[in-house]
PDB file of C-alpha atoms and ligand atoms in Angstrom:
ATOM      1  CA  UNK A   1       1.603 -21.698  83.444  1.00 57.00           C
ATOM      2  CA  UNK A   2       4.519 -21.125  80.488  1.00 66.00           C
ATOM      3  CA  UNK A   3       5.164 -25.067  81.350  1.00 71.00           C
ATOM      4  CA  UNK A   4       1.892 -25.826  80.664  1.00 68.00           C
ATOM      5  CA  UNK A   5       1.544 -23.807  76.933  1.00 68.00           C
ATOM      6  CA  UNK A   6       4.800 -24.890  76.332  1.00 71.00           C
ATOM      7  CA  UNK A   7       3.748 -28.977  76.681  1.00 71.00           C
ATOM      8  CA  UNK A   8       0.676 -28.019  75.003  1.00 66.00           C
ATOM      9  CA  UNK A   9       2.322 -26.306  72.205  1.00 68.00           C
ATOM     10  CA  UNK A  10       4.356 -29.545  71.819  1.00 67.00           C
ATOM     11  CA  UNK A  11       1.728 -31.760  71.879  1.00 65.00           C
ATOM     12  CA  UNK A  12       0.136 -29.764  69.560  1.00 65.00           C
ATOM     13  CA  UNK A  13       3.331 -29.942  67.198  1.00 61.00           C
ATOM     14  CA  UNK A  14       4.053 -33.881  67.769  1.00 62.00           C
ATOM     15  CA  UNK A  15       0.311 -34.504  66.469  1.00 60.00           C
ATOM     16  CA  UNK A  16       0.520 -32.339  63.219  1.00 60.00           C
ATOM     17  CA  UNK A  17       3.613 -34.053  62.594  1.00 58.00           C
ATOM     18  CA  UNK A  18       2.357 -37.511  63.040  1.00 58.00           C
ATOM     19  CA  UNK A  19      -0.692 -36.391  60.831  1.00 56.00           C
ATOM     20  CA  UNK A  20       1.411 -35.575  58.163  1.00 53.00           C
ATOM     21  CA  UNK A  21       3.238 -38.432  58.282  1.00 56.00           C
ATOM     22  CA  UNK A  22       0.404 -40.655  58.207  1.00 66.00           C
ATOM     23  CA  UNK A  23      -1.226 -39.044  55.050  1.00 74.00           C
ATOM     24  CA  UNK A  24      -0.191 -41.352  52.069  1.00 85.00           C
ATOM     25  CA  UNK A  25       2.262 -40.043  49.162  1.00 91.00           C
ATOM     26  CA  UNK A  26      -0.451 -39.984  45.831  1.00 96.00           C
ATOM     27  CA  UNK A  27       1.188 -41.625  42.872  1.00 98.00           C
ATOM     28  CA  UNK A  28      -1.372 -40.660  39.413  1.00 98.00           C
ATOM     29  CA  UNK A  29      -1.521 -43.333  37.420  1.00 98.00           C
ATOM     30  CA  UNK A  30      -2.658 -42.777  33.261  1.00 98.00           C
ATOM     31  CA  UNK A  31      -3.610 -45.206  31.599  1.00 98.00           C
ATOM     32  CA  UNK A  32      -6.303 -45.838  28.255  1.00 96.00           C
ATOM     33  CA  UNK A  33      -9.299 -47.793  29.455  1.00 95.00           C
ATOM     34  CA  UNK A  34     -10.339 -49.214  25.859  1.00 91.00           C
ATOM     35  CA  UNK A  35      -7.650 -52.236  25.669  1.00 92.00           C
ATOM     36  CA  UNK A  36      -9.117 -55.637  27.754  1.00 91.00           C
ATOM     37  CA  UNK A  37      -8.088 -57.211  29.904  1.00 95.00           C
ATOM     38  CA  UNK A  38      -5.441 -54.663  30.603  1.00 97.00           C
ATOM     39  CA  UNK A  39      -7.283 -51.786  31.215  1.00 97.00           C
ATOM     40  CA  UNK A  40     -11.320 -51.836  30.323  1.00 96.00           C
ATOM     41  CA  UNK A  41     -14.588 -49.841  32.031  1.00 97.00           C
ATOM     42  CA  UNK A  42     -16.836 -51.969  34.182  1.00 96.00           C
ATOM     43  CA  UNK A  43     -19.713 -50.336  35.250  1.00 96.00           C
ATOM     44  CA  UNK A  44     -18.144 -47.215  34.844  1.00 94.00           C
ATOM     45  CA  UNK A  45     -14.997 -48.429  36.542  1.00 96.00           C
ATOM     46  CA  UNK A  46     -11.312 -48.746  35.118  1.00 98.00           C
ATOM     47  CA  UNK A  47     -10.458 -52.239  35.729  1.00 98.00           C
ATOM     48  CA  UNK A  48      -8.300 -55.037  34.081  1.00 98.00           C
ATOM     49  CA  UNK A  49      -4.998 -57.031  34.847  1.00 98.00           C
ATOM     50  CA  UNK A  50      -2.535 -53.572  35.039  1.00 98.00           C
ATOM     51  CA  UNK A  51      -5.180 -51.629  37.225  1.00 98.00           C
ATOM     52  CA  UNK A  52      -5.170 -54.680  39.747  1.00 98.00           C
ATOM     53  CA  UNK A  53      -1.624 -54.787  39.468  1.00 98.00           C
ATOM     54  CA  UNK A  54      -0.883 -50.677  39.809  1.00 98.00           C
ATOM     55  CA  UNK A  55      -2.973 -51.181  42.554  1.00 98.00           C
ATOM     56  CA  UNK A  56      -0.613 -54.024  44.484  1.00 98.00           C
ATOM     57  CA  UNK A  57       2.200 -52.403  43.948  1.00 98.00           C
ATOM     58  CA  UNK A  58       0.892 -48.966  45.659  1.00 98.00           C
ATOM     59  CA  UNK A  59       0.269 -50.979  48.167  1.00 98.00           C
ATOM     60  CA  UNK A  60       3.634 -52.437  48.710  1.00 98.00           C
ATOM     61  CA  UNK A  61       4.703 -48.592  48.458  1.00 97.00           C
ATOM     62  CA  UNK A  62       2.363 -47.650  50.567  1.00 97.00           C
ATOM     63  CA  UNK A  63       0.657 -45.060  48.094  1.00 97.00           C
ATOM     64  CA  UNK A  64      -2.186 -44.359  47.296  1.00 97.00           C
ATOM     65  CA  UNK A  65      -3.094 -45.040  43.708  1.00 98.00           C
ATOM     66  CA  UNK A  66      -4.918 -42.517  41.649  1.00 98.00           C
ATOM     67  CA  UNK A  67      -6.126 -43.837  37.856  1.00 98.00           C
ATOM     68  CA  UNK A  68      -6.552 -41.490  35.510  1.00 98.00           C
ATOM     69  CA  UNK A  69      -8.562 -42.317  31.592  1.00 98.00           C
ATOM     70  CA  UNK A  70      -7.422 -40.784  28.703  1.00 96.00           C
ATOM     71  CA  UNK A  71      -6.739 -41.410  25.380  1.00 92.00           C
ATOM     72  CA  UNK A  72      -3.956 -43.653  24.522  1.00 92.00           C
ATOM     73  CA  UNK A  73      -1.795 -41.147  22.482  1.00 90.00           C
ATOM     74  CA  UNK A  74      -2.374 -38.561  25.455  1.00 94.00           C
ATOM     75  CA  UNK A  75      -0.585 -40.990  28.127  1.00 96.00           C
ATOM     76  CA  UNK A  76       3.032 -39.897  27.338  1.00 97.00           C
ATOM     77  CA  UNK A  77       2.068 -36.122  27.193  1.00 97.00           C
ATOM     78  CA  UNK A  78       0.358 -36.259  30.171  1.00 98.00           C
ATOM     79  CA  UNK A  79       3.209 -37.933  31.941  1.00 98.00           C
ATOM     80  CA  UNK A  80       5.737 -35.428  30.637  1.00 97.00           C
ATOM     81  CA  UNK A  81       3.144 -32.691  31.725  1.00 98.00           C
ATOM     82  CA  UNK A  82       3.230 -34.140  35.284  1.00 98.00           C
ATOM     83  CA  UNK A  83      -0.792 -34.586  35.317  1.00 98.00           C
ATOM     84  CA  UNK A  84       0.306 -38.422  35.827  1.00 98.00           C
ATOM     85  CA  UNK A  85       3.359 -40.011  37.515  1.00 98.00           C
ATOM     86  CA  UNK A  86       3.266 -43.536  36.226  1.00 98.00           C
ATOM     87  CA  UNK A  87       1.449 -44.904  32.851  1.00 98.00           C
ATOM     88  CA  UNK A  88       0.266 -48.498  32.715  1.00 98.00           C
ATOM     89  CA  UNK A  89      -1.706 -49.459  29.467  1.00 98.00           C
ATOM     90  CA  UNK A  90      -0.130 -52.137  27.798  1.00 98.00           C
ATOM     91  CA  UNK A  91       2.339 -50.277  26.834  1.00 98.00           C
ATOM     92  CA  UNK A  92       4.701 -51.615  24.620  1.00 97.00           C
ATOM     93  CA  UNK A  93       8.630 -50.989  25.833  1.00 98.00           C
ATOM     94  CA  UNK A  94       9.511 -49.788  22.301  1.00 96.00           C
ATOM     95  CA  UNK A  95      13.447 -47.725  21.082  1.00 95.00           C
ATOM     96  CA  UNK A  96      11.237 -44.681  20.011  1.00 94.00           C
ATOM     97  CA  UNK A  97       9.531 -44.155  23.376  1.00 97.00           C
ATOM     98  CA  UNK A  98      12.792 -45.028  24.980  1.00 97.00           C
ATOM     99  CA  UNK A  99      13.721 -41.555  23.970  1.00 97.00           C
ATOM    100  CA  UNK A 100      11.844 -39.474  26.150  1.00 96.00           C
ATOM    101  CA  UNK A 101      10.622 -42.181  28.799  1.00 98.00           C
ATOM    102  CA  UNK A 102      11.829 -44.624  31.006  1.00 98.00           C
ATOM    103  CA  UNK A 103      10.067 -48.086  31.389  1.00 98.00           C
ATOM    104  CA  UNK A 104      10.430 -50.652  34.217  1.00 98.00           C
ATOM    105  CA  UNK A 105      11.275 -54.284  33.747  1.00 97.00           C
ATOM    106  CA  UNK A 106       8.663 -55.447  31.610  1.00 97.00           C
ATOM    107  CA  UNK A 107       5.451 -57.020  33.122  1.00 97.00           C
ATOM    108  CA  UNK A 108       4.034 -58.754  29.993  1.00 97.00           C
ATOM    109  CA  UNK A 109       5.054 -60.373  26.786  1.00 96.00           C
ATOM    110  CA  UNK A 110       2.996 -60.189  23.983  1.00 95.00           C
ATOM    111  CA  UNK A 111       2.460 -59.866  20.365  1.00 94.00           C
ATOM    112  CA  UNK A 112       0.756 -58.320  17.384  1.00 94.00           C
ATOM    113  CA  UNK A 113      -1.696 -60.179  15.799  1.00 95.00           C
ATOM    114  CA  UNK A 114      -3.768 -59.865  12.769  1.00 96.00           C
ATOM    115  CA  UNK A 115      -7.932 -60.202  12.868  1.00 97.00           C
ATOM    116  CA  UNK A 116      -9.773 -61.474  10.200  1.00 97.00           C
ATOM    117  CA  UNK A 117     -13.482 -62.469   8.932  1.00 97.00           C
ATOM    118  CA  UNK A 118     -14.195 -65.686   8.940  1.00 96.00           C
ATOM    119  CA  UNK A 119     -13.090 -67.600   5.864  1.00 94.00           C
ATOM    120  CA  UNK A 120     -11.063 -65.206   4.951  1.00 94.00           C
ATOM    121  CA  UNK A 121      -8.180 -67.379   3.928  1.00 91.00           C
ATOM    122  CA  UNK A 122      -5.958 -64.919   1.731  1.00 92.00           C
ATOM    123  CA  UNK A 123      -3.417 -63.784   4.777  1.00 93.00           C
ATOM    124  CA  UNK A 124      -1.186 -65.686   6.373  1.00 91.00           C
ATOM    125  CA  UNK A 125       1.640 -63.767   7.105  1.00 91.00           C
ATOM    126  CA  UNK A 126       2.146 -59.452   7.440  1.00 93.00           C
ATOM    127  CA  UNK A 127       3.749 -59.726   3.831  1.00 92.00           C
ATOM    128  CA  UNK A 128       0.025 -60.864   2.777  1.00 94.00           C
ATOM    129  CA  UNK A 129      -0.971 -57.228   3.608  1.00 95.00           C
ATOM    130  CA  UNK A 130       0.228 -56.004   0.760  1.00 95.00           C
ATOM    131  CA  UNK A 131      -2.122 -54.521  -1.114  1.00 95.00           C
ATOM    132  CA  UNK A 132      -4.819 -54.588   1.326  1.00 97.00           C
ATOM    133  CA  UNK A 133      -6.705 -52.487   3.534  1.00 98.00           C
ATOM    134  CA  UNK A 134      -5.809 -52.763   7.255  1.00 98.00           C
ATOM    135  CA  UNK A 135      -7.182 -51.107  10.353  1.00 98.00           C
ATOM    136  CA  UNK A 136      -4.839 -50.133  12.871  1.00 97.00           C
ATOM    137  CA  UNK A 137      -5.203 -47.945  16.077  1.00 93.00           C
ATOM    138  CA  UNK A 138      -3.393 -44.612  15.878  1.00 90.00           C
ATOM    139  CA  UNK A 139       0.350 -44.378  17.410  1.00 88.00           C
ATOM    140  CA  UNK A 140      -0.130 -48.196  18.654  1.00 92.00           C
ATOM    141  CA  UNK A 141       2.604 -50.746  17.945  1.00 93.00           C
ATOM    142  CA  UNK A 142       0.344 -52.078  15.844  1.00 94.00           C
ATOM    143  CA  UNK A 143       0.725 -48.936  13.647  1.00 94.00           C
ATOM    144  CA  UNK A 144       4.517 -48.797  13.648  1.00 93.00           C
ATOM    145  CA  UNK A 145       5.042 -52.269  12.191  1.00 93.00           C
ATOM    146  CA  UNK A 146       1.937 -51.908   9.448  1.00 95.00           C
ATOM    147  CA  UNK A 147       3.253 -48.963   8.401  1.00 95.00           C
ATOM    148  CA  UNK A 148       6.378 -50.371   7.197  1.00 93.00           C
ATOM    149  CA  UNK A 149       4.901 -52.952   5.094  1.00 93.00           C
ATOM    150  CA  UNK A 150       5.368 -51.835   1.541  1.00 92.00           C
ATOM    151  CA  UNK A 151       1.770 -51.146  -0.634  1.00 93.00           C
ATOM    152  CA  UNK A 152      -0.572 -51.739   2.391  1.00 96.00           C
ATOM    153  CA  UNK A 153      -3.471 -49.454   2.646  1.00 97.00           C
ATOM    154  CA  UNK A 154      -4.167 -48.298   6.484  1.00 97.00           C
ATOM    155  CA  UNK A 155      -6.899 -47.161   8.268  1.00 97.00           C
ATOM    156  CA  UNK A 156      -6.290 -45.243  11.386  1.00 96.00           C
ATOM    157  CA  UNK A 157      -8.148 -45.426  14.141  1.00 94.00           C
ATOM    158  CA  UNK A 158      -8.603 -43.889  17.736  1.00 88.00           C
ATOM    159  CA  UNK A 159     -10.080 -47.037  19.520  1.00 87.00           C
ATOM    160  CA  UNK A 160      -9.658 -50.974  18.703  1.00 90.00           C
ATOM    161  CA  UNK A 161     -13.601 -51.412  18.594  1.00 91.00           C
ATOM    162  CA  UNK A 162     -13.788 -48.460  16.282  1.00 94.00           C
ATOM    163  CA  UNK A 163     -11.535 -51.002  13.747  1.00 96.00           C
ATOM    164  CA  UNK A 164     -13.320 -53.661  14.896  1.00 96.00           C
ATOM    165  CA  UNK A 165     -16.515 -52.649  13.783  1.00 96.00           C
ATOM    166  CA  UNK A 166     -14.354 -51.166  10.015  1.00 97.00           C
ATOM    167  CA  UNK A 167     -13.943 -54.955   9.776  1.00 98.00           C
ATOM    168  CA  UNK A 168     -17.292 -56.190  10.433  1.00 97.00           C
ATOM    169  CA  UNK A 169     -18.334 -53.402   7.879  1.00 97.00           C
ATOM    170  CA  UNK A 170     -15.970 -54.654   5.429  1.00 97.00           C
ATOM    171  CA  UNK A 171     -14.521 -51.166   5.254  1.00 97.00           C
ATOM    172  CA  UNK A 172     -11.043 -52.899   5.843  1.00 98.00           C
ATOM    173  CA  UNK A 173     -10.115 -56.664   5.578  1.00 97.00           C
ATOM    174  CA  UNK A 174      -7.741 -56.909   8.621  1.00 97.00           C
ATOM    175  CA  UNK A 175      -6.910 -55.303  11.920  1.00 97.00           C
ATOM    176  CA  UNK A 176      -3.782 -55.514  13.606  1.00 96.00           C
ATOM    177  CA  UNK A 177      -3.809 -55.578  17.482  1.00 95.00           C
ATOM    178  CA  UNK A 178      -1.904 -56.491  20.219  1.00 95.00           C
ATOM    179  CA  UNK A 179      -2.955 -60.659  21.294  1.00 93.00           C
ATOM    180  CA  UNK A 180      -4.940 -60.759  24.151  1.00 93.00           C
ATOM    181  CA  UNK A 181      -7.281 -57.755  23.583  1.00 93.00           C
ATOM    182  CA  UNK A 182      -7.584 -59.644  19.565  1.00 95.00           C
ATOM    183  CA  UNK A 183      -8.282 -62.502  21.360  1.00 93.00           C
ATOM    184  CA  UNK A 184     -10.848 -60.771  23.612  1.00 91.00           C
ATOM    185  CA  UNK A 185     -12.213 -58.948  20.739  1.00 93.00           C
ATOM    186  CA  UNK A 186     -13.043 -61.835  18.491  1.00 95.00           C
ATOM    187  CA  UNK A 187     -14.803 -64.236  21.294  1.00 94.00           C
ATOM    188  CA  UNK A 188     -17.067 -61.840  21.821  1.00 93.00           C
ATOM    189  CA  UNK A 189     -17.054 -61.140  17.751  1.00 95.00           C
ATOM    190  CA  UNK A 190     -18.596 -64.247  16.243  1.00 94.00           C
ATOM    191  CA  UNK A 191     -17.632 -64.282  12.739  1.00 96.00           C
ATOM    192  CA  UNK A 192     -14.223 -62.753  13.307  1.00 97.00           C
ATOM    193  CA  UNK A 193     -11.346 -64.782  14.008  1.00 96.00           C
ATOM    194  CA  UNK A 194      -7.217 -64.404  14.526  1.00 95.00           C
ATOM    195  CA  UNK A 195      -5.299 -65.195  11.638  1.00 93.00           C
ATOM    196  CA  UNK A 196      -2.486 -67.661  11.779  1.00 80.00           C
ATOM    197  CA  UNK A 197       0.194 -65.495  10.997  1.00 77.00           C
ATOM    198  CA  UNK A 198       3.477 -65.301  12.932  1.00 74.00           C
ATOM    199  CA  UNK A 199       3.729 -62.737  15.455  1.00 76.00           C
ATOM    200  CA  UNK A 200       6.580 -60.145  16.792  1.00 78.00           C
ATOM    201  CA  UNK A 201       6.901 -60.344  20.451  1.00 91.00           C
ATOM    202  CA  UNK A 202       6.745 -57.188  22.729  1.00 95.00           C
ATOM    203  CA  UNK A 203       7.084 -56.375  26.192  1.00 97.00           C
ATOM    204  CA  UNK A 204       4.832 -54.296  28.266  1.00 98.00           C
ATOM    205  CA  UNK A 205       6.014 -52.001  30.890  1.00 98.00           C
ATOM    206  CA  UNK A 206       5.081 -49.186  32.848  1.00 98.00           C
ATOM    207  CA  UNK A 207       6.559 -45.637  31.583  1.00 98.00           C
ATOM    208  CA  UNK A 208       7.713 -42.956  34.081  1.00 98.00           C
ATOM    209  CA  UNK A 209       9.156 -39.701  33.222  1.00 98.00           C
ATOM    210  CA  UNK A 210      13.211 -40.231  32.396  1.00 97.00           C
ATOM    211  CA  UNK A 211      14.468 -37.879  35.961  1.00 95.00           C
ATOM    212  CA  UNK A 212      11.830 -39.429  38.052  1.00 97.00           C
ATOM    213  CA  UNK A 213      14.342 -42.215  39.268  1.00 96.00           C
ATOM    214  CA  UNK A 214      13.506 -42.616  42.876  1.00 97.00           C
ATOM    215  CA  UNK A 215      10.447 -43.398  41.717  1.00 97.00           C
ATOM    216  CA  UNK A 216      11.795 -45.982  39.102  1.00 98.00           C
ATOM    217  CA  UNK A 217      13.512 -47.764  41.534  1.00 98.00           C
ATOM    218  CA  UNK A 218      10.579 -47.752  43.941  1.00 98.00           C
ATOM    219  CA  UNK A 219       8.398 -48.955  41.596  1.00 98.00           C
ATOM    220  CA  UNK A 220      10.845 -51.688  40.178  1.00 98.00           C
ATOM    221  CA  UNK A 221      11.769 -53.115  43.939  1.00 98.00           C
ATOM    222  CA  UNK A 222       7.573 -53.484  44.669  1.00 98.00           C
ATOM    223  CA  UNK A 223       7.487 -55.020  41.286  1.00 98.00           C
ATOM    224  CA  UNK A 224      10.499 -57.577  42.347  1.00 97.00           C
ATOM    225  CA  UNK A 225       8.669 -58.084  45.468  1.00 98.00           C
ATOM    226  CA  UNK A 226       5.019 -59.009  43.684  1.00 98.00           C
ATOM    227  CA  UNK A 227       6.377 -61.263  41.474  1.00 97.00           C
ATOM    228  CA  UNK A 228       8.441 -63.090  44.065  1.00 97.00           C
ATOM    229  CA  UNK A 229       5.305 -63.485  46.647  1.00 97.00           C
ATOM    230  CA  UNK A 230       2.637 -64.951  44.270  1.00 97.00           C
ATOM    231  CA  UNK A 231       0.650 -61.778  44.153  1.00 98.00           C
ATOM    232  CA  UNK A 232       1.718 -61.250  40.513  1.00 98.00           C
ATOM    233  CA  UNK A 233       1.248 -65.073  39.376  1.00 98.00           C
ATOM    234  CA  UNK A 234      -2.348 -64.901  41.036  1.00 98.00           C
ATOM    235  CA  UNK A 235      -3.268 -61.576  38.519  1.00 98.00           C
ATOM    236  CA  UNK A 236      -1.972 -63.376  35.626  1.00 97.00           C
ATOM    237  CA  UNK A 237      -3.799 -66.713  36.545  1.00 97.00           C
ATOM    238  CA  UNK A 238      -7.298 -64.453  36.600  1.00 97.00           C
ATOM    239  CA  UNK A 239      -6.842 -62.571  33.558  1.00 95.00           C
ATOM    240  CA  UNK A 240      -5.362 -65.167  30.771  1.00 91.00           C
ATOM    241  CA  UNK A 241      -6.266 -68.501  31.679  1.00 76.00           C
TER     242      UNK A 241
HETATM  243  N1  LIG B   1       1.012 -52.333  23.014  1.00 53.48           N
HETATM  244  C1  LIG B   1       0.529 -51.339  22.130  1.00 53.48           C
HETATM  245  C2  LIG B   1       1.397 -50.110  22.202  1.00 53.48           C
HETATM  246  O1  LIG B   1       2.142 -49.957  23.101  1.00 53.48           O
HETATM  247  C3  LIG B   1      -0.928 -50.967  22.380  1.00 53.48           C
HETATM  248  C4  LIG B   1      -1.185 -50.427  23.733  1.00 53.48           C
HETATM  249  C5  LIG B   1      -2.605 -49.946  23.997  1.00 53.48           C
HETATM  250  O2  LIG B   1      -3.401 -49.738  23.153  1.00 53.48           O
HETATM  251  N2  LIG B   1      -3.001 -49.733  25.198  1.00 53.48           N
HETATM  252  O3  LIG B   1       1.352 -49.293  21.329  1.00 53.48           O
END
């Protein structure tokens, strides 16, 4: 009779541990879903190139993946703050934010570009904002690298629409935004169109708190291993071409 409680108790003990070792670690994910194709709301859904990607590398981790919307300038707070583990949001791989957060390889060049109205032929360079009123979005890169041109006026705002619509308004004559969301912006903006300026090139990567380095490295190995078997070629061929 003790035999038999005594297997029982073990089988009893083998399944709770095999349970528990089943059930997936959670990595939360922040990100900002107002910046296409990165990150964007589909029928209610966060979706875009990082989501899909977030989403192949918990897979190669074998996590599940838990995204989280919130406003841009909340994503690094929220990380600190431990309500996220990871942010992906186009996130630029900048010195400043280097400071308090770590970044993995980066995922994604790009570039700040400036949006215009049609015609407009007066600004052809970030030296032609001078002088004039440009929208920018509040703590972006965008922001950063307006700001330091000399006798510009700026316009802050929360979203990249909410600019967006400043310019169709004519409450600002240019708005400064990272490429492929400018890009996305002004095909489905008739009238609006990129201005041929030179751009600065940045690199997007995804932001984990500084101590959280078995994480890093987890993270950076499933990003190796995406990019080396296709899976990371095949996102980028269904968002940009
Ligand atoms: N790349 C820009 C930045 O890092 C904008 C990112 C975003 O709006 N999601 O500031």
């Amino acid at each position: 009779m003790k035999k038999f409680v005594k297997s029982l108790l073990m089988g009893a003990l083998i399944l709770s541990l095999s349970v528990s070792a089943m059930a997936k670690d959670k990595i939360f994910v922040g990100t900002n879903a107002e910046f296409p194709p990165f990150e964007y709301l589909d029928k209610g859904e966060v979706t875009g190139f990082d989501i899909e990607l977030v989403n192949e590398l918990g897979k190669v981790m074998d996590a599940d993946v838990k995204v989280l919307d919130m406003s841009f300038d909340g994503l690094l707070p929220a990380l600190q703050m431990k309500k996220v583990d990871l942010v992906i949001a186009g996130m630029t791989a900048t010195e400043e934010r280097k400071k308090t957060v770590s970044f993995t390889q980066p995922y994604y060049t790009a570039s700040q570009v400036i949006i215009v109205k049609e015609g407009n032929n007066s600004i052809k360079s970030f030296d032609d904002l001078k002088g004039k009123k440009v929208a920018v979005m509040l703590g972006f890169t965008g922001d950063t690298i307006v700001s330091e041109i000399e006798g510009v006026s700026i316009e802050r705002f929360n979203a990249a629409y909410a600019g967006i619509m400043a310019l169709q308004a004519d409450k600002v004559e240019a708005v400064v935004l990272d490429s492929e969301p400018a890009k996305n912006y002004v095909k489905q903006n008739p009238g609006l169109v990129l201005a041929e300026a030179d751009a600065e090139q940045e690199e997007y990567a995804i932001a984990l708190r500084k101590n959280d380095k078995a994480l890093l490295e987890k993270v950076e190995k499933a990003l190796a291993e995406i990019k080396a078997n296709g899976t990371y070629d095949a996102l980028i061929k269904k968002y940009f071409n």
